[in-house]
Coordinates of C-alpha atoms in Angstrom, one line a residue:
M749 CA 12.5 -11.6 -37.9
S750 CA 16.1 -11.5 -39.0
K751 CA 17.5 -14.1 -41.3
P752 CA 19.7 -16.6 -39.3
H753 CA 23.6 -16.3 -39.6
W754 CA 25.2 -19.0 -41.6
L755 CA 27.3 -20.0 -38.4
D756 CA 24.0 -21.0 -36.7
I757 CA 22.8 -22.9 -39.8
T758 CA 26.2 -24.7 -40.1
E759 CA 26.1 -25.7 -36.4
Y760 CA 22.6 -27.3 -36.9
I761 CA 23.9 -29.0 -40.0
L762 CA 26.9 -30.4 -38.0
V763 CA 25.0 -31.7 -35.2
T764 CA 22.6 -33.4 -37.5
C765 CA 25.8 -34.9 -39.4
S766 CA 27.0 -36.1 -35.9
I767 CA 23.8 -38.0 -35.4
G768 CA 24.3 -39.5 -38.8
G769 CA 27.9 -40.2 -37.9
I770 CA 26.8 -42.1 -34.9
V771 CA 24.7 -44.3 -36.9
G772 CA 27.6 -44.7 -39.5
T773 CA 30.1 -45.3 -36.7
I774 CA 27.8 -48.3 -35.3
I775 CA 27.6 -49.8 -38.9
T776 CA 31.2 -49.3 -40.1
K777 CA 33.0 -49.2 -36.7
Q778 CA 34.9 -45.9 -38.0
I779 CA 34.8 -43.4 -35.0
L780 CA 35.9 -40.6 -37.3
L781 CA 32.4 -40.4 -38.7
T782 CA 31.3 -39.2 -35.4
A783 CA 34.3 -37.4 -34.1
S784 CA 34.8 -35.0 -37.1
P785 CA 31.2 -33.4 -37.2
L786 CA 31.1 -33.0 -33.4
T787 CA 34.7 -31.5 -33.3
L788 CA 33.8 -29.0 -36.1
S789 CA 30.5 -28.3 -34.5
I790 CA 32.4 -27.3 -31.2
F791 CA 34.9 -25.1 -33.0
L792 CA 32.1 -23.3 -34.9
N793 CA 30.0 -22.9 -31.5
L794 CA 33.1 -21.1 -30.0
I795 CA 33.3 -18.8 -32.9
N796 CA 29.5 -18.2 -32.9
R797 CA 29.4 -17.6 -29.1
R798 CA 32.0 -14.8 -29.5
R799 CA 30.0 -13.3 -32.3
Q800 CA 26.8 -13.4 -30.0
L801 CA 28.5 -11.9 -27.0
Q802 CA 29.8 -9.0 -29.2
K803 CA 26.3 -8.5 -30.7
I804 CA 24.8 -8.4 -27.1
R805 CA 27.6 -6.0 -25.9
N806 CA 26.8 -3.6 -28.8
C807 CA 23.1 -3.7 -28.2
P808 CA 21.7 -0.3 -27.0
E809 CA 19.2 -1.8 -24.6
V810 CA 22.1 -3.8 -22.8
T811 CA 24.1 -0.5 -22.7
Q812 CA 21.1 1.5 -21.2
L813 CA 20.4 -1.4 -18.7
S814 CA 24.0 -1.4 -17.5
E815 CA 23.9 2.3 -17.2
A816 CA 20.5 2.2 -15.2
R817 CA 22.0 -0.5 -13.1
Q818 CA 25.1 1.6 -12.3
E819 CA 23.0 4.6 -11.5
Y820 CA 21.0 2.4 -9.1
F821 CA 24.1 1.3 -7.3
N822 CA 25.2 5.0 -7.0
I823 CA 21.9 6.1 -5.8
T824 CA 21.9 3.1 -3.2
D825 CA 25.4 3.9 -2.1
E826 CA 24.4 7.6 -1.7
Y827 CA 21.4 6.7 0.3
R828 CA 23.6 4.4 2.6
F829 CA 26.0 7.4 3.0
R830 CA 23.3 9.8 3.9
K831 CA 21.6 7.3 6.3
L832 CA 25.0 6.6 8.0
E833 CA 25.4 10.4 8.2
Y834 CA 22.1 11.0 9.7
D835 CA 22.6 8.1 12.2
L836 CA 26.0 9.4 13.3
N837 CA 24.4 13.0 13.8
M838 CA 21.8 11.4 16.0
I839 CA 24.4 9.6 18.1
H840 CA 26.4 12.8 18.3
E841 CA 23.3 14.8 19.5
A842 CA 22.2 12.1 21.9
T843 CA 25.7 11.9 23.3
T844 CA 25.8 15.8 23.6
Q845 CA 22.4 15.8 25.5
F846 CA 23.6 13.0 27.7
N847 CA 26.8 14.9 28.6
Q848 CA 24.7 18.1 29.3
Q849 CA 22.4 16.2 31.8
L850 CA 25.3 14.5 33.4
S851 CA 26.9 17.9 33.8
R852 CA 23.8 19.3 35.4
F853 CA 23.5 16.1 37.6
K854 CA 27.0 16.6 38.7
H855 CA 26.5 20.4 39.5
K856 CA 23.3 19.4 41.5
D857 CA 25.2 16.8 43.2
R858 CA 27.8 19.3 44.4
K859 CA 25.0 21.6 45.6
L860 CA 23.4 18.7 47.3
K861 CA 26.6 17.8 48.9
Y862 CA 27.2 21.3 50.1
Y863 CA 23.7 21.4 51.5
W864 CA 24.3 18.2 53.4
D865 CA 27.7 19.3 54.6
R866 CA 26.4 22.5 55.8
T867 CA 23.4 20.7 57.3
V868 CA 25.6 18.2 59.1
N869 CA 27.9 21.1 60.3
K870 CA 25.0 23.2 61.7
G871 CA 22.9 20.3 63.1
I872 CA 25.5 17.9 64.6
I873 CA 29.1 19.2 64.6
D874 CA 28.2 22.8 65.8
V875 CA 25.9 21.2 68.7
L876 CA 28.9 18.8 69.4
L877 CA 31.3 21.8 69.6
D878 CA 28.9 23.6 71.8
C879 CA 28.6 20.6 74.1
I880 CA 32.5 20.4 74.3
M881 CA 32.9 24.1 74.8
L882 CA 30.1 23.8 77.7
N883 CA 32.0 20.8 79.1
Q884 CA 35.3 22.7 79.1
N885 CA 33.7 25.8 80.8
Y886 CA 32.1 23.5 83.3
H887 CA 35.5 21.8 84.0
T888 CA 37.1 25.2 84.2
Q889 CA 34.6 26.7 86.4
H890 CA 34.6 23.5 88.5
S891 CA 38.4 23.3 88.8
C892 CA 38.4 27.1 89.7
A893 CA 35.8 26.7 92.5
N894 CA 37.8 23.8 94.2

C-alpha cells in the first residue's frame, strides 16, 4: 500500500481542527476558530481533487477501459448498421417479389379478361347478331312476299 499524500493528511488534520474549532467557538464565541480550518480544508480539498483526477486519468487501466468502451460502441454501431442494411435488403427483396407477383396477376387478369370478352362475344353477342340477322332476313323475305 502506498504512503498517503501530504494533502490527504493535511485535509484530515484540518477537519479535526474544525471540530476543535467548533468547541472553541462555543467557549470563546469566536467564529474564526471554526471558519479558518474549514476554509483551508475546502481549499486543500479542491487542490487534492484535481491531483486525484489527474492521477486517475493517467492510470493505464482507465485508459484501457476507455479504449474497450469505445471499441464496444464501435462494434455496437457496426452491428446496428449491418442489421439495418440486412433489414433494408429484406424489405427490398419482399417488395421485388410482391411487384413480380402483382405483374403476374395483372397478366393473368388480362388473359382472363380477354377470355371472358371472347366468351361473351361467342356466347351472347354472336347469338344476338345471328338473331338480328335472321329477323332482318325474315322481315326482308316477308316484305318481298307481300
